[in-house]
Coordinates of C-alpha atoms and ligand atoms in Angstrom, one line a residue:
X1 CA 131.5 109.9 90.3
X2 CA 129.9 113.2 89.6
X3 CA 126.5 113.9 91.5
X4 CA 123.4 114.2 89.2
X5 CA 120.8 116.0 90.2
X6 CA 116.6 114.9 89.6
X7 CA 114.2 117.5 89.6
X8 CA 110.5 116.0 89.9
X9 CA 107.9 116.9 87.6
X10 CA 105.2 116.7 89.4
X11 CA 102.0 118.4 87.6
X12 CA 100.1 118.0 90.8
X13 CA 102.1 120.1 92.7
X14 CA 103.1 123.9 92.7
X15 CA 106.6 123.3 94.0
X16 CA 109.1 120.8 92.1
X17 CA 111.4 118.8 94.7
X18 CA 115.3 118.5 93.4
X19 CA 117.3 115.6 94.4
X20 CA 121.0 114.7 94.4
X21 CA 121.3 111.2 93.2
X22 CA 124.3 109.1 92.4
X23 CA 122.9 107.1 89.9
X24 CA 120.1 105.5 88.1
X25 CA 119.8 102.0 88.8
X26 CA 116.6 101.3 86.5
X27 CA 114.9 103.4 83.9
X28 CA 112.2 102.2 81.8
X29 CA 108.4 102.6 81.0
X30 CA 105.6 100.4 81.0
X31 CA 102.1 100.6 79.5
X32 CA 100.8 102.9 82.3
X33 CA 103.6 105.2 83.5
X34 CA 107.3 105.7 83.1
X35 CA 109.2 103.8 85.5
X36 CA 112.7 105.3 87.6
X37 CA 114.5 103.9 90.0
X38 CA 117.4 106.1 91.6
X39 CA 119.9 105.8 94.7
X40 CA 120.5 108.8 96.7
X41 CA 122.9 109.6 99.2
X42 CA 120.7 111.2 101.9
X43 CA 117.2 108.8 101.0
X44 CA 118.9 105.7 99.2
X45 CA 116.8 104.0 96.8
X46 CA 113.6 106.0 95.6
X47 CA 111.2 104.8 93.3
X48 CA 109.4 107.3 90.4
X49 CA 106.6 107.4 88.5
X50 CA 105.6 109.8 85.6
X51 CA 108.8 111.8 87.1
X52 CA 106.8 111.9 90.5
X53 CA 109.0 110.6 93.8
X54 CA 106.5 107.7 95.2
X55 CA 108.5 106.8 97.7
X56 CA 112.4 106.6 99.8
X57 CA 114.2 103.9 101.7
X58 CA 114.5 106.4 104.5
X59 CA 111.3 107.7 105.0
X60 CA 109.0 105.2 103.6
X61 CA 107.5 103.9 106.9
X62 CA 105.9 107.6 107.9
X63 CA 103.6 106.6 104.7
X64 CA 103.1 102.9 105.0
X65 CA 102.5 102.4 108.7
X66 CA 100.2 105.0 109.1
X67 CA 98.1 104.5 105.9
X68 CA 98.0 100.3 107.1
X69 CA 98.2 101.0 110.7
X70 CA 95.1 102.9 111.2
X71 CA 92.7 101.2 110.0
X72 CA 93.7 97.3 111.2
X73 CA 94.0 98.5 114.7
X74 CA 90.8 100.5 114.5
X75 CA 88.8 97.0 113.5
X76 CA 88.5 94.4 115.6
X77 CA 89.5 90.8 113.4
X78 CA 90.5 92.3 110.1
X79 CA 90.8 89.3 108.4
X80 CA 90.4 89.9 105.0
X81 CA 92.2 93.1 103.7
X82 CA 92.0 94.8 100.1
X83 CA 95.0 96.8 99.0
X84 CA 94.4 98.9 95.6
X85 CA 97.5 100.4 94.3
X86 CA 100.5 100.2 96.6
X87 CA 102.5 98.0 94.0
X88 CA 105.9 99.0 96.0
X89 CA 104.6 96.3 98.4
X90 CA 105.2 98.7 101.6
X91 CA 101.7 98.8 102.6
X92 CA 101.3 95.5 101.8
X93 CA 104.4 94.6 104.5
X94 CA 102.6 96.4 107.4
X95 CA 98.8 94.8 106.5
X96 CA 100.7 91.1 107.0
X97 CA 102.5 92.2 110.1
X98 CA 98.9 91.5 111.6
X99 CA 98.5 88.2 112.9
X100 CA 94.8 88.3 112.3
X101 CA 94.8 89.1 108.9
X102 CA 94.2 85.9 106.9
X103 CA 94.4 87.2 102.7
X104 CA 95.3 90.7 101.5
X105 CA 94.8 91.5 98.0
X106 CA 97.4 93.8 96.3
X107 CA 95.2 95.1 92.5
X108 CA 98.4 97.3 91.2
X109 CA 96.9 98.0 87.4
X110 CA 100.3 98.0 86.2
X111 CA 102.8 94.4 87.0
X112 CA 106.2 96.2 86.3
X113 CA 105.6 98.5 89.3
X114 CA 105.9 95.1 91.2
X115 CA 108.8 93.2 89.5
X116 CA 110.8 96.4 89.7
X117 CA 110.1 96.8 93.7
X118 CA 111.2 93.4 93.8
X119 CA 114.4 93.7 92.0
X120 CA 115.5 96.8 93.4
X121 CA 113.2 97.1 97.1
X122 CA 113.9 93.9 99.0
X123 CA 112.7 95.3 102.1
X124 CA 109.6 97.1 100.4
X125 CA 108.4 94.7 98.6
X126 CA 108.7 91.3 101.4
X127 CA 105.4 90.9 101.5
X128 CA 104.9 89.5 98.3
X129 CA 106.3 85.8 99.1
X130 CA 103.6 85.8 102.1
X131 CA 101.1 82.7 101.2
X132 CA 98.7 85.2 101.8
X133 CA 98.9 87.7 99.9
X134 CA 97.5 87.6 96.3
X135 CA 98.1 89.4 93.5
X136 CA 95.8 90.5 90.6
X137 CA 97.3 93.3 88.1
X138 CA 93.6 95.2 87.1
X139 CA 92.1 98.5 87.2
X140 CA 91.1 99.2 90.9
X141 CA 87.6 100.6 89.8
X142 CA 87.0 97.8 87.5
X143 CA 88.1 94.5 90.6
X144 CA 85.6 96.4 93.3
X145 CA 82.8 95.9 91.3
X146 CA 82.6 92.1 91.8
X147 CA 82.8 92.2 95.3
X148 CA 80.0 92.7 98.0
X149 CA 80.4 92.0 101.8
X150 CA 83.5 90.7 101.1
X151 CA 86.7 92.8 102.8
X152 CA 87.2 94.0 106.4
X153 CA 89.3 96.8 105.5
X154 CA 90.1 98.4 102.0
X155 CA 93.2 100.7 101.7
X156 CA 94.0 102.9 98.4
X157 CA 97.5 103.5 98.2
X158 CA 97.3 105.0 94.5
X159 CA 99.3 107.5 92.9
X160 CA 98.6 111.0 92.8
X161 CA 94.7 111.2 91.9
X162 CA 95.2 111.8 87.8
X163 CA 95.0 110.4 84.8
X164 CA 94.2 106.6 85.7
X165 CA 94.2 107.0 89.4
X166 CA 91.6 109.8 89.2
X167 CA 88.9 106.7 89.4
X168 CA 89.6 106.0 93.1
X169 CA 88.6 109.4 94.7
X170 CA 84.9 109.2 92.7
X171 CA 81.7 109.5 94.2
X172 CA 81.2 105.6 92.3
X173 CA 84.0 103.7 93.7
X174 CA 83.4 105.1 97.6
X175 CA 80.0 103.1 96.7
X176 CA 81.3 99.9 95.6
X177 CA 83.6 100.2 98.3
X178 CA 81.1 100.5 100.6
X179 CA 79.4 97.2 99.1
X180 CA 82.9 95.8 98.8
X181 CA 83.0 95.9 102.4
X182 CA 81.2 93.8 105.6
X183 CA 78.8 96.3 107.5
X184 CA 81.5 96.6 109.9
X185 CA 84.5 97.5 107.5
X186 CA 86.6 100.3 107.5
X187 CA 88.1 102.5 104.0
X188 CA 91.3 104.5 104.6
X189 CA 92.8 106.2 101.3
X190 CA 95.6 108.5 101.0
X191 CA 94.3 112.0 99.7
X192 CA 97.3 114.3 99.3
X193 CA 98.5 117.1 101.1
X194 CA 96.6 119.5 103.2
X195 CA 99.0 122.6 102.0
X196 CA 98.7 122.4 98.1
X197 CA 95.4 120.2 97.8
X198 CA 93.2 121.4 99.9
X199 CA 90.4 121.7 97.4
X200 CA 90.8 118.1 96.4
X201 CA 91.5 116.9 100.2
X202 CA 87.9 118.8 101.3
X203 CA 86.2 117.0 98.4
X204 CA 87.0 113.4 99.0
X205 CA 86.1 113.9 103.0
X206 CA 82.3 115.2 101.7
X207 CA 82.0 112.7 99.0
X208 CA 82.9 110.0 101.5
X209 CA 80.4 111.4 104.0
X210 CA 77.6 111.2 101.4
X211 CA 78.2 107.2 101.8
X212 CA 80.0 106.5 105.2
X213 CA 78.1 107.3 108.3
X214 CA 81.5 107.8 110.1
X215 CA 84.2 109.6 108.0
X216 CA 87.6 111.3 109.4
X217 CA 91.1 112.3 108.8
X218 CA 94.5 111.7 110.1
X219 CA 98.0 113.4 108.6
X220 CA 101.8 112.2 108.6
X221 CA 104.4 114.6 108.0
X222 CA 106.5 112.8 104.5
X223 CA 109.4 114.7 103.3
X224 CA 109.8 113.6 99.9
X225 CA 106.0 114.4 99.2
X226 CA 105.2 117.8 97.8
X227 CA 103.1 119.6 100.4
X228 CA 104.3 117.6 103.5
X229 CA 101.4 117.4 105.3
X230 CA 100.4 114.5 103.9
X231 CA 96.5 113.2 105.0
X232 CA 94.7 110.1 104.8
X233 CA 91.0 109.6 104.5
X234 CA 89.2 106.8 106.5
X235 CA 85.1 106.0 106.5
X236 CA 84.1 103.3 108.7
X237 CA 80.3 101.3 108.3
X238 CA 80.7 100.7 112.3
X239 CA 83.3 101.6 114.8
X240 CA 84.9 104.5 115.9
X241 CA 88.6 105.0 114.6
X242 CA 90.5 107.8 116.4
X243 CA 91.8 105.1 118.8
X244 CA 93.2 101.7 118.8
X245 CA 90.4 98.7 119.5
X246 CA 93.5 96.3 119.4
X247 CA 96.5 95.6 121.5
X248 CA 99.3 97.1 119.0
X249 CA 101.6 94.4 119.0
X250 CA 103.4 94.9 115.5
X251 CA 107.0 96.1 114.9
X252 CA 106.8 99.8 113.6
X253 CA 109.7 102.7 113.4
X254 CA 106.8 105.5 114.9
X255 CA 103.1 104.1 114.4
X256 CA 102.0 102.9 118.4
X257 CA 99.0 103.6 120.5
X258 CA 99.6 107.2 121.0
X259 CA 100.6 108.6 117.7
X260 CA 97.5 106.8 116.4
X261 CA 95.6 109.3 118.5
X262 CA 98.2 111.7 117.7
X263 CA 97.7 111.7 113.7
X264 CA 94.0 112.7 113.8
X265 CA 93.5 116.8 113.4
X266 CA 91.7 118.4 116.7
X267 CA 87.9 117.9 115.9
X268 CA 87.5 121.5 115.8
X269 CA 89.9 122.4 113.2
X270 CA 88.9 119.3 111.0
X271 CA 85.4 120.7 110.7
X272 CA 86.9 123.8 109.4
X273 CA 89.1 122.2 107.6
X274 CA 86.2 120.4 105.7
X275 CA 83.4 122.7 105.9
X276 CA 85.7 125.1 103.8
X277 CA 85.8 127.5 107.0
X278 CA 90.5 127.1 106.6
X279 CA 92.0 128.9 103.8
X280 CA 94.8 130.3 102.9
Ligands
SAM301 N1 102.9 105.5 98.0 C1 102.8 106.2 96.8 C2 102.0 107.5 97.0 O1 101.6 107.7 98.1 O2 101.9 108.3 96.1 C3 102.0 105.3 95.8 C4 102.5 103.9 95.8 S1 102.2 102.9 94.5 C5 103.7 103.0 93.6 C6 101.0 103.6 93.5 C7 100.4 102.6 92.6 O3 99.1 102.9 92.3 C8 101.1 102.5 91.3 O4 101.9 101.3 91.2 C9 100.0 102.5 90.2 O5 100.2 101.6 89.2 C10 98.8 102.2 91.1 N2 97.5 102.6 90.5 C11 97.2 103.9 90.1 N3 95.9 103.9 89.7 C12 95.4 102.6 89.8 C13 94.2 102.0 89.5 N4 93.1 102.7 89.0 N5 94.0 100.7 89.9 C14 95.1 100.0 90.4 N6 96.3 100.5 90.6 C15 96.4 101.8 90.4

């Protein structure tokens, strides 16, 4: 079988990742986005959006456990946990690895993003059978709005912040997040990569500190992302969150104790980083 090879078009990036695949096991497109699903011999199945990798079998878990991990372990009885986006299901597999946590709400806008991870991502997209996990296929911006004092932690695991994901890095939602959740909840979102969207990273983090009295930023390192350097932005209402409050106790591939502490940037350079003192 001849290789094929994938370029991404990715319109967010400068760079456009090339892949050899051996075939394409789905292709199709839904009312939101163009749906791929492809097997590769060095990252086996990977799942595409708009032509945009959103994930690998091989490397998924430096993404999930780190954007889930976080935040659980830096509340102390997350109970009740809001997922927007994240319709692979990964995330949603590391929030119900947590004893504690008693419902977790997956809001995916678009329901074929789900049915194909279950089809073709067994091990992505477990989480779904959990009795507690619930489902509801709607606009992210739109569900928060109904909500006040409701969720312990809220995690955006959205697609690259365009077209109908662009919502979910506003001024707007980080307040009806911040209604959405207890006075002691915590807000973690991915924000892209500190080498090609540093403009875009360095305005979330000040639009979150206009509404979170405590807001900071911890990276992974993703190969399949463009920019590797991937960050994630957390706000808590109460407690602190470059360490662990909990006991970690769950079954991860890297997230523990120390590579929590590990993921946040030295405090020195993340004021730089965010005061626009870095460039390139
Ligand atoms: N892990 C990937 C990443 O880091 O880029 C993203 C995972 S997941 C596939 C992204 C999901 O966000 C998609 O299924 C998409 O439908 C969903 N999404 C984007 N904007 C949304 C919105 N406004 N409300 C709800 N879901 C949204």
């Amino acid at each position: 079988m001849r290789d094929i090879l994938f370029i991404e078009r990715d319109p967010y990036a400068p760079i456009r990742h090339c892949y050899t695949i051996s075939k394409i096991l789905y292709q199709g497109k839904s009312p939101f986005q163009e749906i791929q699903v492809v097997e590769s011999p060095e990252f086996g199945r990977m799942l595409i959006l708009d032509g945009v990798v959103q994930l690998d079998e091989k490397y998924e878990f430096l993404y999930h456990e780190y954007l889930a991990h976080v935040p659980l372990h830096a509340h102390p009885e997350p109970k009740n946990v809001l997922i927007i986006g994240g319709g692979d299901g990964g995330t949603l597999r590391e929030v119900l690895k947590h004893d504690v946590v008693e419902r977790a709400i997956l809001v995916d806008i678009d329901k074929e993003v789900i049915e194909v991870s279950k089809k073709f991502f067994p091990t992505l997209s477990v989480g779904f059978g959990d009795s507690r996990a619930i489902v509801v296929n709607e606009d992210g911006y739109k569900y928060i709005q109904d909500y006040e004092n409701e969720f312990d932690v809220i995690i955006v695991d959205s697609t690259d912040p365009v077209g109908f994901a662009h919502v979910l890095i506003t001024e707007d939602f980080f307040r009806y997040v911040y209604k959405a959740l207890k006075n002691d909840g915590i807000f973690v979102a991915q924000t892209e990569s500190i080498h090609y969207h540093l403009d875009m990273v360095r305005t979330t983090q000040q639009r979150l500190r206009k509404v979170f009295p405590i807001v900071d930023l911890y990276t992974s390192i993703i190969p399949i992302y463009a920019g590797y350097w991937w960050t994630f932005s957390i706000a808590s209402k109460k407690y602190p969150v470059r360490s662990p409050i909990r006991e970690v106790k769950v079954q991860t591939k890297i997230y523990d104790a120390d590579m929590h502490e590990y993921a946040f940037l030295p405090e020195k350079f993340y004021d730089k980083l965010v005061n626009g003192d870095y460039k390139y």
